Amino acid sequence: MNGTCQPGDNFLLQPIWAAIRSHEDLLLSKLFPTCFVFFAHLVACLYFILLDFMEPHVPCLWRYKLSSQDSRNTKALWECLWKTASNQVVCIPSVSLLCTYLRPQRLPDKAPSCFCLAFEVVQCLLLFDALYFCCHFLLHRVPYLYQKVHSVHHQYQETFALVAQYSSPWDAVILQMTAFSCTALLHCHPLSEMSFHLLNIWLSVEVHSGYDFPWASHRMVPLGLLGGAPFHNLHHQQFKCNYAPYFTHWDRLFQTFHFT
Ligand SMILES: [Zn+2]
Ligand SMILES: [Zn+2]
């Protein structure tokens, strides 16, 4: 492994990694990355879908909802689900090709240390945020790209969890290739890679959830470094602001940061 961290003896992560590594054939299969993303996305969405169905009957949730719109639209839920599943099929060839050439063909024996895992995940998140900010900025500023690639994702101005992967097939390929490139470019340990993808999926669902809870990820990080659901909700409503997926520094730097 050529990453920034070397695997270390770790009493906490080693048993977890040994259990995961026992399924090496499955982990290294061509279909695994896209299936992993799809099912992790569904699990993350399930939490917010349940809240959407509970919310009209639970008044204490009302104050955390960013819009007054009823999110219990079963037709929209099925439409999003179908689009997400069909996009994964389109993503399989490109992601598999990327993984074949850029990922290790064997899994390391040792787990990373906790520090190494956290360090690599933060690095990946920052790199993903920077790369997707550039792609997203272009997708909005070049009219042809907006029309042909990105406009589908903006069909919903009021977001809900499943909108996170409601996009055109090309948009889905860009998003997944960006995420998988980050872990490959940084030569992350496979456990860091899986942790990054899980965190990335959770954050993308959370920013589209339409809820701003006191325990939301952006409230756990100081100085407004993460924008959270209010930040991305404004992007869906105003189009020409808040292009970064999670962090706010790129939009502050390029003066595209809006916040109410
Ligand atoms: Zn956009
Ligand atoms: Zn969005």
XYZ file of C-alpha atoms and ligand atoms in Angstrom:
262
model
C 0.000 0.000 0.000
C 1.398 3.410 -0.981
C -0.903 5.652 1.070
C -0.068 8.442 3.457
C -0.500 6.039 6.376
C 0.916 2.585 6.781
C -1.233 -0.205 8.242
C -0.625 -0.557 11.952
C -1.484 -3.025 14.692
C -4.823 -1.886 15.898
C -6.806 -3.789 18.523
C -10.009 -1.951 17.637
C -10.014 -2.093 13.846
C -8.087 -5.344 13.230
C -10.979 -7.713 14.186
C -13.417 -5.615 12.122
C -11.054 -5.621 9.139
C -10.415 -9.398 9.504
C -14.194 -10.028 9.384
C -14.622 -7.793 6.309
C -11.541 -9.244 4.609
C -12.911 -12.786 4.914
C -15.237 -11.772 2.039
C -12.325 -10.717 -0.191
C -13.805 -12.231 -3.377
C -17.007 -10.275 -2.925
C -15.188 -7.016 -2.043
C -12.986 -7.215 -5.131
C -15.793 -8.176 -7.520
C -16.618 -5.699 -10.288
C -20.198 -5.208 -9.146
C -19.393 -4.588 -5.487
C -18.609 -0.805 -5.581
C -21.856 0.230 -7.286
C -23.990 -2.245 -5.272
C -22.362 -0.985 -2.057
C -23.199 2.636 -2.976
C -26.788 1.727 -3.920
C -27.633 -0.236 -0.765
C -25.839 2.182 1.593
C -27.812 5.000 -0.048
C -31.101 3.145 0.520
C -30.328 2.492 4.189
C -29.398 6.158 4.742
C -32.591 7.293 2.979
C -34.797 4.930 4.996
C -34.230 6.948 8.197
C -35.432 10.179 6.558
C -38.301 8.484 4.652
C -39.617 7.166 7.992
C -39.338 10.688 9.440
C -41.241 12.084 6.426
C -44.118 9.695 7.098
C -44.064 10.380 10.873
C -43.624 14.150 10.621
C -47.287 15.194 9.985
C -48.300 13.339 13.179
C -45.358 14.476 15.359
C -45.514 18.273 15.949
C -42.051 18.414 17.599
C -40.495 17.553 14.183
C -42.141 20.517 12.389
C -39.614 23.098 13.584
C -36.731 21.135 12.033
C -38.302 20.820 8.559
C -36.959 23.309 6.031
C -40.114 23.410 3.919
C -43.816 23.160 4.665
C -44.298 20.832 1.687
C -45.573 17.312 2.396
C -42.757 14.872 1.472
C -45.008 11.770 1.555
C -45.309 11.589 -2.209
C -45.183 7.879 -3.021
C -45.030 8.489 -6.778
C -41.944 10.740 -6.349
C -40.335 8.177 -4.023
C -40.709 5.378 -6.585
C -39.533 7.676 -9.387
C -36.367 8.555 -7.418
C -35.779 4.933 -6.482
C -36.098 3.770 -10.085
C -33.749 6.503 -11.347
C -31.158 5.712 -8.654
C -31.228 1.985 -9.498
C -31.028 2.534 -13.270
C -28.178 5.045 -12.815
C -26.175 2.450 -10.861
C -26.380 0.128 -13.881
C -24.963 2.921 -16.114
C -22.188 3.570 -13.551
C -21.022 -0.070 -13.402
C -18.699 -0.054 -16.489
C -16.917 3.234 -15.676
C -16.530 2.564 -11.937
C -15.429 -1.049 -12.536
C -12.828 0.100 -15.061
C -11.513 2.737 -12.647
C -11.346 0.203 -9.809
C -9.611 -2.411 -11.989
C -6.728 -0.059 -12.792
C -6.491 2.085 -9.671
C -7.439 -0.156 -6.767
C -5.223 -2.868 -5.218
C -5.983 -6.325 -6.580
C -5.427 -7.854 -3.150
C -6.580 -6.610 0.228
C -3.915 -5.831 2.874
C -3.715 -8.129 5.906
C -3.543 -5.345 8.438
C -6.099 -2.737 9.365
C -5.117 0.931 9.462
C -4.771 2.666 12.811
C -7.777 4.728 13.955
C -5.796 7.939 13.350
C -4.853 6.822 9.837
C -8.451 5.916 9.015
C -9.751 9.287 10.254
C -6.957 11.169 8.446
C -7.591 9.413 5.125
C -11.365 9.882 5.354
C -10.978 13.636 6.000
C -8.481 13.923 3.121
C -10.911 12.129 0.763
C -13.806 14.293 1.885
C -11.840 17.513 1.271
C -10.615 16.301 -2.126
C -14.099 15.141 -3.154
C -15.543 18.489 -2.065
C -12.971 20.418 -4.141
C -13.339 18.228 -7.256
C -17.123 18.175 -7.164
C -17.239 21.946 -6.538
C -15.368 22.437 -9.876
C -17.592 19.945 -11.770
C -20.784 21.329 -10.228
C -19.759 24.938 -10.984
C -19.224 24.001 -14.668
C -22.462 22.011 -14.797
C -24.307 25.204 -13.832
C -22.272 27.796 -15.744
C -22.179 25.995 -19.114
C -25.801 26.043 -20.382
C -25.346 22.943 -22.570
C -24.037 20.923 -19.629
C -26.803 22.166 -17.354
C -29.519 21.214 -19.844
C -28.089 17.845 -20.868
C -26.504 16.653 -17.631
C -27.516 18.459 -14.437
C -31.050 19.840 -14.867
C -32.634 16.491 -13.879
C -31.172 16.786 -10.364
C -32.844 20.208 -10.056
C -36.300 18.913 -10.912
C -37.057 19.086 -7.181
C -36.695 22.541 -5.638
C -37.852 21.216 -2.263
C -35.533 18.321 -1.538
C -36.081 15.030 0.301
C -33.584 12.231 1.001
C -33.984 10.244 -2.244
C -33.245 13.356 -4.356
C -29.549 12.867 -3.407
C -29.103 10.438 -6.316
C -31.975 11.613 -8.491
C -29.967 12.714 -11.511
C -29.252 12.021 -15.166
C -27.012 8.983 -15.866
C -24.101 11.283 -16.815
C -24.468 13.239 -13.593
C -24.420 9.946 -11.644
C -21.257 8.828 -13.486
C -19.513 12.155 -12.716
C -20.492 11.925 -9.040
C -19.370 8.322 -8.590
C -16.200 8.652 -10.657
C -15.249 11.715 -8.558
C -15.831 9.806 -5.301
C -13.966 6.660 -6.432
C -11.102 8.725 -7.920
C -10.458 10.401 -4.552
C -9.751 7.152 -2.695
C -7.692 5.839 -5.622
C -5.632 9.057 -5.978
C -4.891 9.131 -2.252
C -4.106 5.351 -2.148
C -6.352 4.859 0.848
C -6.589 1.693 2.855
C -9.732 -0.219 1.688
C -11.261 0.226 5.168
C -10.754 4.008 4.919
C -12.214 3.840 1.411
C -15.376 2.102 2.628
C -15.668 4.513 5.571
C -15.313 7.495 3.224
C -18.025 6.178 0.882
C -20.366 5.540 3.827
C -19.772 9.037 5.237
C -20.064 10.592 1.780
C -23.392 8.826 1.156
C -24.707 9.819 4.584
C -23.743 13.490 4.068
C -25.266 13.606 0.562
C -28.550 12.153 1.858
C -28.507 14.454 4.904
C -28.011 17.637 2.847
C -30.985 16.644 0.662
C -33.155 15.428 3.562
C -34.983 18.742 4.066
C -34.359 18.581 7.845
C -32.050 20.731 9.936
C -31.730 18.789 13.199
C -29.586 19.961 16.151
C -27.620 16.689 15.777
C -26.991 17.154 12.035
C -23.367 16.724 10.906
C -22.904 20.406 10.000
C -23.810 21.384 13.574
C -21.093 19.086 14.974
C -18.351 20.847 12.998
C -17.377 24.329 14.282
C -17.054 27.660 12.437
C -19.717 26.846 9.830
C -17.202 24.783 7.868
C -19.981 22.414 6.762
C -23.105 23.896 5.197
C -25.561 21.044 5.781
C -29.144 20.836 4.546
C -29.934 24.621 4.772
C -26.894 25.359 2.547
C -27.779 22.794 -0.138
C -31.500 23.534 0.081
C -30.696 27.109 -1.005
C -28.737 25.719 -3.944
C -31.849 23.832 -5.123
C -33.970 26.978 -4.747
C -31.616 29.656 -6.106
C -29.394 27.617 -8.528
C -26.498 30.134 -8.644
C -24.996 29.637 -5.195
C -23.586 27.012 -2.816
C -21.970 24.750 -5.411
C -19.793 22.770 -2.999
C -21.417 19.553 -1.796
C -20.532 19.886 1.910
C -17.904 22.433 2.922
C -18.448 26.173 2.634
C -14.873 27.428 2.019
C -14.893 27.143 -1.816
C -18.130 29.094 -2.145
C -16.854 31.746 0.296
C -13.651 32.011 -1.774
C -15.493 32.342 -5.106
C -18.224 34.553 -3.586
C -20.986 32.122 -4.434
C -21.829 31.509 -0.771
C -25.430 32.281 0.221
C -26.951 31.617 3.581
C -30.133 32.839 5.287
Zn -26.709 21.956 -8.937
Zn -28.670 18.449 -4.765
